[in-house]
PDB file of C-alpha atoms and ligand atoms in Angstrom:
ATOM      1  CA  MET J  28       0.000   0.000   0.000  1.00  0.00           C
ATOM      2  CA  MET J  29       1.530   3.306  -1.156  1.00  0.00           C
ATOM      3  CA  THR J  30       1.700   5.899   1.631  1.00  0.00           C
ATOM      4  CA  ASP J  31       3.651   8.678  -0.029  1.00  0.00           C
ATOM      5  CA  PHE J  32       4.528   9.732  -3.571  1.00  0.00           C
ATOM      6  CA  ARG J  33       7.098  12.155  -5.003  1.00  0.00           C
ATOM      7  CA  VAL J  34       8.130  13.540  -8.382  1.00  0.00           C
ATOM      8  CA  GLY J  35      11.637  14.790  -9.206  1.00  0.00           C
ATOM      9  CA  PHE J  36      13.155  16.518 -12.223  1.00  0.00           C
ATOM     10  CA  GLY J  37      16.769  16.600 -13.347  1.00  0.00           C
ATOM     11  CA  TYR J  38      18.707  18.388 -16.084  1.00  0.00           C
ATOM     12  CA  ASP J  39      22.321  18.199 -17.220  1.00  0.00           C
ATOM     13  CA  SER J  40      24.444  19.181 -20.190  1.00  0.00           C
ATOM     14  CA  HIS J  41      28.031  18.524 -21.234  1.00  0.00           C
ATOM     15  CA  ARG J  42      30.220  19.851 -24.027  1.00  0.00           C
ATOM     16  CA  PHE J  43      31.707  17.513 -26.644  1.00  0.00           C
ATOM     17  CA  ALA J  44      35.480  16.990 -26.341  1.00  0.00           C
ATOM     18  CA  PRO J  45      38.040  14.982 -28.313  1.00  0.00           C
ATOM     19  CA  ASP J  46      39.910  11.970 -26.917  1.00  0.00           C
ATOM     20  CA  ARG J  47      37.115  11.000 -24.547  1.00  0.00           C
ATOM     21  CA  PRO J  48      34.746   8.029 -24.679  1.00  0.00           C
ATOM     22  CA  LEU J  49      31.068   8.902 -25.206  1.00  0.00           C
ATOM     23  CA  VAL J  50      29.165   7.339 -22.298  1.00  0.00           C
ATOM     24  CA  ILE J  51      25.393   7.756 -22.157  1.00  0.00           C
ATOM     25  CA  GLY J  52      23.207   5.912 -19.683  1.00  0.00           C
ATOM     26  CA  GLY J  53      26.134   3.726 -18.685  1.00  0.00           C
ATOM     27  CA  ILE J  54      26.702   2.540 -22.256  1.00  0.00           C
ATOM     28  CA  VAL J  55      29.770   3.396 -24.356  1.00  0.00           C
ATOM     29  CA  ILE J  56      28.510   4.774 -27.677  1.00  0.00           C
ATOM     30  CA  PRO J  57      30.875   4.555 -30.665  1.00  0.00           C
ATOM     31  CA  TYR J  58      31.513   8.171 -31.781  1.00  0.00           C
ATOM     32  CA  GLU J  59      34.489  10.388 -32.621  1.00  0.00           C
ATOM     33  CA  LEU J  60      33.863  12.702 -29.643  1.00  0.00           C
ATOM     34  CA  GLY J  61      33.133  12.210 -25.951  1.00  0.00           C
ATOM     35  CA  LEU J  62      31.857  14.617 -23.298  1.00  0.00           C
ATOM     36  CA  ALA J  63      34.097  16.925 -21.243  1.00  0.00           C
ATOM     37  CA  ALA J  64      33.645  16.445 -17.496  1.00  0.00           C
ATOM     38  CA  HIS J  65      35.396  15.716 -14.214  1.00  0.00           C
ATOM     39  CA  SER J  66      33.601  12.338 -14.246  1.00  0.00           C
ATOM     40  CA  ASP J  67      33.024  10.191 -17.353  1.00  0.00           C
ATOM     41  CA  GLY J  68      30.566  12.916 -18.478  1.00  0.00           C
ATOM     42  CA  ASP J  69      27.493  10.660 -18.534  1.00  0.00           C
ATOM     43  CA  VAL J  70      24.976  13.462 -19.024  1.00  0.00           C
ATOM     44  CA  LEU J  71      21.952  11.167 -18.780  1.00  0.00           C
ATOM     45  CA  ILE J  72      23.009   9.486 -15.555  1.00  0.00           C
ATOM     46  CA  HIS J  73      23.700  12.901 -13.995  1.00  0.00           C
ATOM     47  CA  ALA J  74      20.195  14.116 -14.874  1.00  0.00           C
ATOM     48  CA  VAL J  75      18.728  10.905 -13.416  1.00  0.00           C
ATOM     49  CA  CYS J  76      20.735  11.352 -10.180  1.00  0.00           C
ATOM     50  CA  ASP J  77      19.419  14.911  -9.769  1.00  0.00           C
ATOM     51  CA  ALA J  78      15.829  13.788 -10.440  1.00  0.00           C
ATOM     52  CA  LEU J  79      16.102  11.069  -7.776  1.00  0.00           C
ATOM     53  CA  LEU J  80      17.724  13.347  -5.205  1.00  0.00           C
ATOM     54  CA  GLY J  81      15.245  16.133  -5.966  1.00  0.00           C
ATOM     55  CA  ALA J  82      12.269  13.807  -5.508  1.00  0.00           C
ATOM     56  CA  ALA J  83      13.628  12.629  -2.153  1.00  0.00           C
ATOM     57  CA  GLY J  84      14.355  16.207  -0.992  1.00  0.00           C
ATOM     58  CA  MET J  85      18.076  15.394  -0.827  1.00  0.00           C
ATOM     59  CA  ARG J  86      19.688  18.312  -2.695  1.00  0.00           C
ATOM     60  CA  ASP J  87      21.727  17.487  -5.818  1.00  0.00           C
ATOM     61  CA  ILE J  88      24.558  15.418  -7.282  1.00  0.00           C
ATOM     62  CA  GLY J  89      27.233  18.062  -6.555  1.00  0.00           C
ATOM     63  CA  THR J  90      26.389  17.858  -2.836  1.00  0.00           C
ATOM     64  CA  TYR J  91      27.443  14.206  -2.703  1.00  0.00           C
ATOM     65  CA  PHE J  92      30.086  14.076  -5.458  1.00  0.00           C
ATOM     66  CA  PRO J  93      31.799  17.506  -5.688  1.00  0.00           C
ATOM     67  CA  ASP J  94      33.617  18.026  -9.001  1.00  0.00           C
ATOM     68  CA  ASN J  95      36.753  19.306  -7.210  1.00  0.00           C
ATOM     69  CA  ASP J  96      37.115  15.975  -5.360  1.00  0.00           C
ATOM     70  CA  PRO J  97      39.806  13.788  -7.033  1.00  0.00           C
ATOM     71  CA  THR J  98      37.863  10.688  -5.900  1.00  0.00           C
ATOM     72  CA  TRP J  99      35.374  11.318  -8.714  1.00  0.00           C
ATOM     73  CA  LYS J 100      37.914  12.049 -11.478  1.00  0.00           C
ATOM     74  CA  ASN J 101      36.840  10.127 -14.626  1.00  0.00           C
ATOM     75  CA  VAL J 102      34.547   8.063 -12.387  1.00  0.00           C
ATOM     76  CA  ASP J 103      32.083   5.672 -14.008  1.00  0.00           C
ATOM     77  CA  SER J 104      28.848   7.612 -13.358  1.00  0.00           C
ATOM     78  CA  THR J 105      26.849   4.401 -12.908  1.00  0.00           C
ATOM     79  CA  LYS J 106      28.747   4.116  -9.600  1.00  0.00           C
ATOM     80  CA  LEU J 107      27.366   7.542  -8.618  1.00  0.00           C
ATOM     81  CA  LEU J 108      23.848   6.486  -9.603  1.00  0.00           C
ATOM     82  CA  ALA J 109      24.163   3.244  -7.623  1.00  0.00           C
ATOM     83  CA  LYS J 110      25.146   5.336  -4.578  1.00  0.00           C
ATOM     84  CA  VAL J 111      22.236   7.764  -5.138  1.00  0.00           C
ATOM     85  CA  VAL J 112      19.782   4.846  -5.402  1.00  0.00           C
ATOM     86  CA  GLU J 113      21.205   3.450  -2.162  1.00  0.00           C
ATOM     87  CA  LEU J 114      20.686   6.842  -0.437  1.00  0.00           C
ATOM     88  CA  VAL J 115      17.136   7.241  -1.766  1.00  0.00           C
ATOM     89  CA  GLU J 116      16.187   3.640  -0.906  1.00  0.00           C
ATOM     90  CA  GLY J 117      17.743   4.230   2.515  1.00  0.00           C
ATOM     91  CA  LYS J 118      15.034   6.857   3.091  1.00  0.00           C
ATOM     92  CA  GLY J 119      12.422   4.204   2.343  1.00  0.00           C
ATOM     93  CA  TRP J 120      11.700   5.237  -1.265  1.00  0.00           C
ATOM     94  CA  LYS J 121      11.269   2.903  -4.203  1.00  0.00           C
ATOM     95  CA  VAL J 122      11.524   4.123  -7.785  1.00  0.00           C
ATOM     96  CA  ASN J 123       8.126   4.019  -9.470  1.00  0.00           C
ATOM     97  CA  ASN J 124       9.180   5.157 -12.945  1.00  0.00           C
ATOM     98  CA  LEU J 125      11.760   7.167 -14.884  1.00  0.00           C
ATOM     99  CA  ASP J 126      11.191   9.132 -18.088  1.00  0.00           C
ATOM    100  CA  CYS J 127      14.139  10.858 -19.794  1.00  0.00           C
ATOM    101  CA  THR J 128      14.907  12.798 -22.943  1.00  0.00           C
ATOM    102  CA  LEU J 129      18.304  13.322 -24.561  1.00  0.00           C
ATOM    103  CA  VAL J 130      18.754  16.346 -26.837  1.00  0.00           C
ATOM    104  CA  LEU J 131      21.516  15.972 -29.431  1.00  0.00           C
ATOM    105  CA  GLU J 132      22.069  16.200 -33.170  1.00  0.00           C
ATOM    106  CA  LYS J 133      24.589  13.349 -33.346  1.00  0.00           C
ATOM    107  CA  PRO J 134      25.203  10.483 -32.935  1.00  0.00           C
ATOM    108  CA  LYS J 135      21.953   8.637 -33.634  1.00  0.00           C
ATOM    109  CA  MET J 136      20.745   7.095 -30.391  1.00  0.00           C
ATOM    110  CA  LYS J 137      18.095   4.726 -31.686  1.00  0.00           C
ATOM    111  CA  PRO J 138      20.451   1.700 -31.931  1.00  0.00           C
ATOM    112  CA  HIS J 139      21.459   2.178 -28.275  1.00  0.00           C
ATOM    113  CA  VAL J 140      18.200   3.070 -26.518  1.00  0.00           C
ATOM    114  CA  GLU J 141      17.185  -0.469 -25.571  1.00  0.00           C
ATOM    115  CA  GLN J 142      20.579  -1.175 -24.016  1.00  0.00           C
ATOM    116  CA  ILE J 143      20.409   2.098 -22.054  1.00  0.00           C
ATOM    117  CA  ILE J 144      16.901   1.285 -20.784  1.00  0.00           C
ATOM    118  CA  ASN J 145      18.049  -2.156 -19.628  1.00  0.00           C
ATOM    119  CA  ARG J 146      21.047  -0.669 -17.807  1.00  0.00           C
ATOM    120  CA  LEU J 147      19.005   2.087 -16.123  1.00  0.00           C
ATOM    121  CA  ALA J 148      16.306  -0.389 -15.040  1.00  0.00           C
ATOM    122  CA  GLU J 149      18.990  -2.597 -13.503  1.00  0.00           C
ATOM    123  CA  LEU J 150      20.529   0.363 -11.628  1.00  0.00           C
ATOM    124  CA  LEU J 151      17.127   1.611 -10.388  1.00  0.00           C
ATOM    125  CA  HIS J 152      15.931  -1.887  -9.346  1.00  0.00           C
ATOM    126  CA  VAL J 153      12.812  -1.682 -11.523  1.00  0.00           C
ATOM    127  CA  GLU J 154      11.335  -3.534 -14.490  1.00  0.00           C
ATOM    128  CA  THR J 155      12.289  -2.173 -17.921  1.00  0.00           C
ATOM    129  CA  ASP J 156       8.717  -0.994 -18.644  1.00  0.00           C
ATOM    130  CA  ARG J 157       9.140   1.570 -15.865  1.00  0.00           C
ATOM    131  CA  VAL J 158      11.995   3.264 -17.746  1.00  0.00           C
ATOM    132  CA  ALA J 159      11.642   5.409 -20.873  1.00  0.00           C
ATOM    133  CA  VAL J 160      14.512   6.975 -22.807  1.00  0.00           C
ATOM    134  CA  LYS J 161      13.835   9.250 -25.754  1.00  0.00           C
ATOM    135  CA  ALA J 162      16.275  11.113 -27.967  1.00  0.00           C
ATOM    136  CA  LYS J 163      15.591  14.078 -30.201  1.00  0.00           C
ATOM    137  CA  THR J 164      17.452  16.725 -32.108  1.00  0.00           C
ATOM    138  CA  ASN J 165      17.050  20.426 -31.354  1.00  0.00           C
ATOM    139  CA  GLU J 166      16.288  21.242 -35.012  1.00  0.00           C
ATOM    140  CA  LYS J 167      19.790  22.788 -35.362  1.00  0.00           C
ATOM    141  CA  MET J 168      18.944  25.477 -32.762  1.00  0.00           C
ATOM    142  CA  GLY J 169      21.114  26.426 -29.783  1.00  0.00           C
ATOM    143  CA  PHE J 170      24.173  24.583 -28.422  1.00  0.00           C
ATOM    144  CA  THR J 171      22.720  21.104 -28.881  1.00  0.00           C
ATOM    145  CA  GLY J 172      21.558  22.016 -32.374  1.00  0.00           C
ATOM    146  CA  ALA J 173      25.035  23.290 -33.259  1.00  0.00           C
ATOM    147  CA  GLY J 174      26.508  19.962 -32.118  1.00  0.00           C
ATOM    148  CA  GLU J 175      28.476  21.597 -29.289  1.00  0.00           C
ATOM    149  CA  GLY J 176      27.202  19.163 -26.696  1.00  0.00           C
ATOM    150  CA  ILE J 177      24.385  17.032 -25.322  1.00  0.00           C
ATOM    151  CA  ALA J 178      21.593  17.915 -22.897  1.00  0.00           C
ATOM    152  CA  ALA J 179      19.482  15.488 -20.897  1.00  0.00           C
ATOM    153  CA  THR J 180      16.323  15.809 -18.824  1.00  0.00           C
ATOM    154  CA  ALA J 181      14.888  13.222 -16.466  1.00  0.00           C
ATOM    155  CA  ALA J 182      11.634  12.966 -14.534  1.00  0.00           C
ATOM    156  CA  VAL J 183      11.315  10.348 -11.824  1.00  0.00           C
ATOM    157  CA  SER J 184       8.559   9.290  -9.453  1.00  0.00           C
ATOM    158  CA  LEU J 185       9.181   7.646  -6.091  1.00  0.00           C
ATOM    159  CA  ALA J 186       6.758   5.800  -3.854  1.00  0.00           C
ATOM    160  CA  LYS J 187       6.813   4.446  -0.322  1.00  0.00           C
TER     161      LYS J 187
HETATM  162 MG1   MG M 205      27.077  16.430 -15.382  1.00  0.00          MG
END
C-alpha cells in the first residue's frame, strides 16, 4: 500500500570533447567525440541522479560528489547512480518510474536506446517498462543544435 509519492526533475548538459569516450546511460557509444567532465561525463546518468535526489528532498549530485574531489575524477557515473539509489532507498523510497529525454544532433541514439533502458532499469531496481529513454534533435537550434554538446532531462517518481 503506497503511503507517499514524489516527483523529481533533473537536467544536465556537457560539451563535446576529443579523446574521450562517449558514455550515455552507462553505455559506451561509438563516436568520434566524448563529453568533457570531471567524471566520465554521462549526461543522462547525472540528470537521473538529480531527479532522484530532488524527488527525495536530498539536494543534488554536486552535494554528494563535488567536481573538485579527485575521488570522482573520470569516475564511471553508474557508480554515482548506484550510490544515489542506495541513499534514496535508505530513506524508504522505491523508484516508481523514470522518463528521460536526450537532446543531441549526433550520434543517432536509436540503436542504443534499448541497451540504455536495460542498464538504467537494472541500476534503479525496476522492471524495464518503468523506464523510458527518448532522444531528439534540437532542429539545429542552440548549443545542442550546433553539435556543441548534449543535454538530458529526467523525470522520476518515487513511492513508499
Ligand atoms: Mg554532469
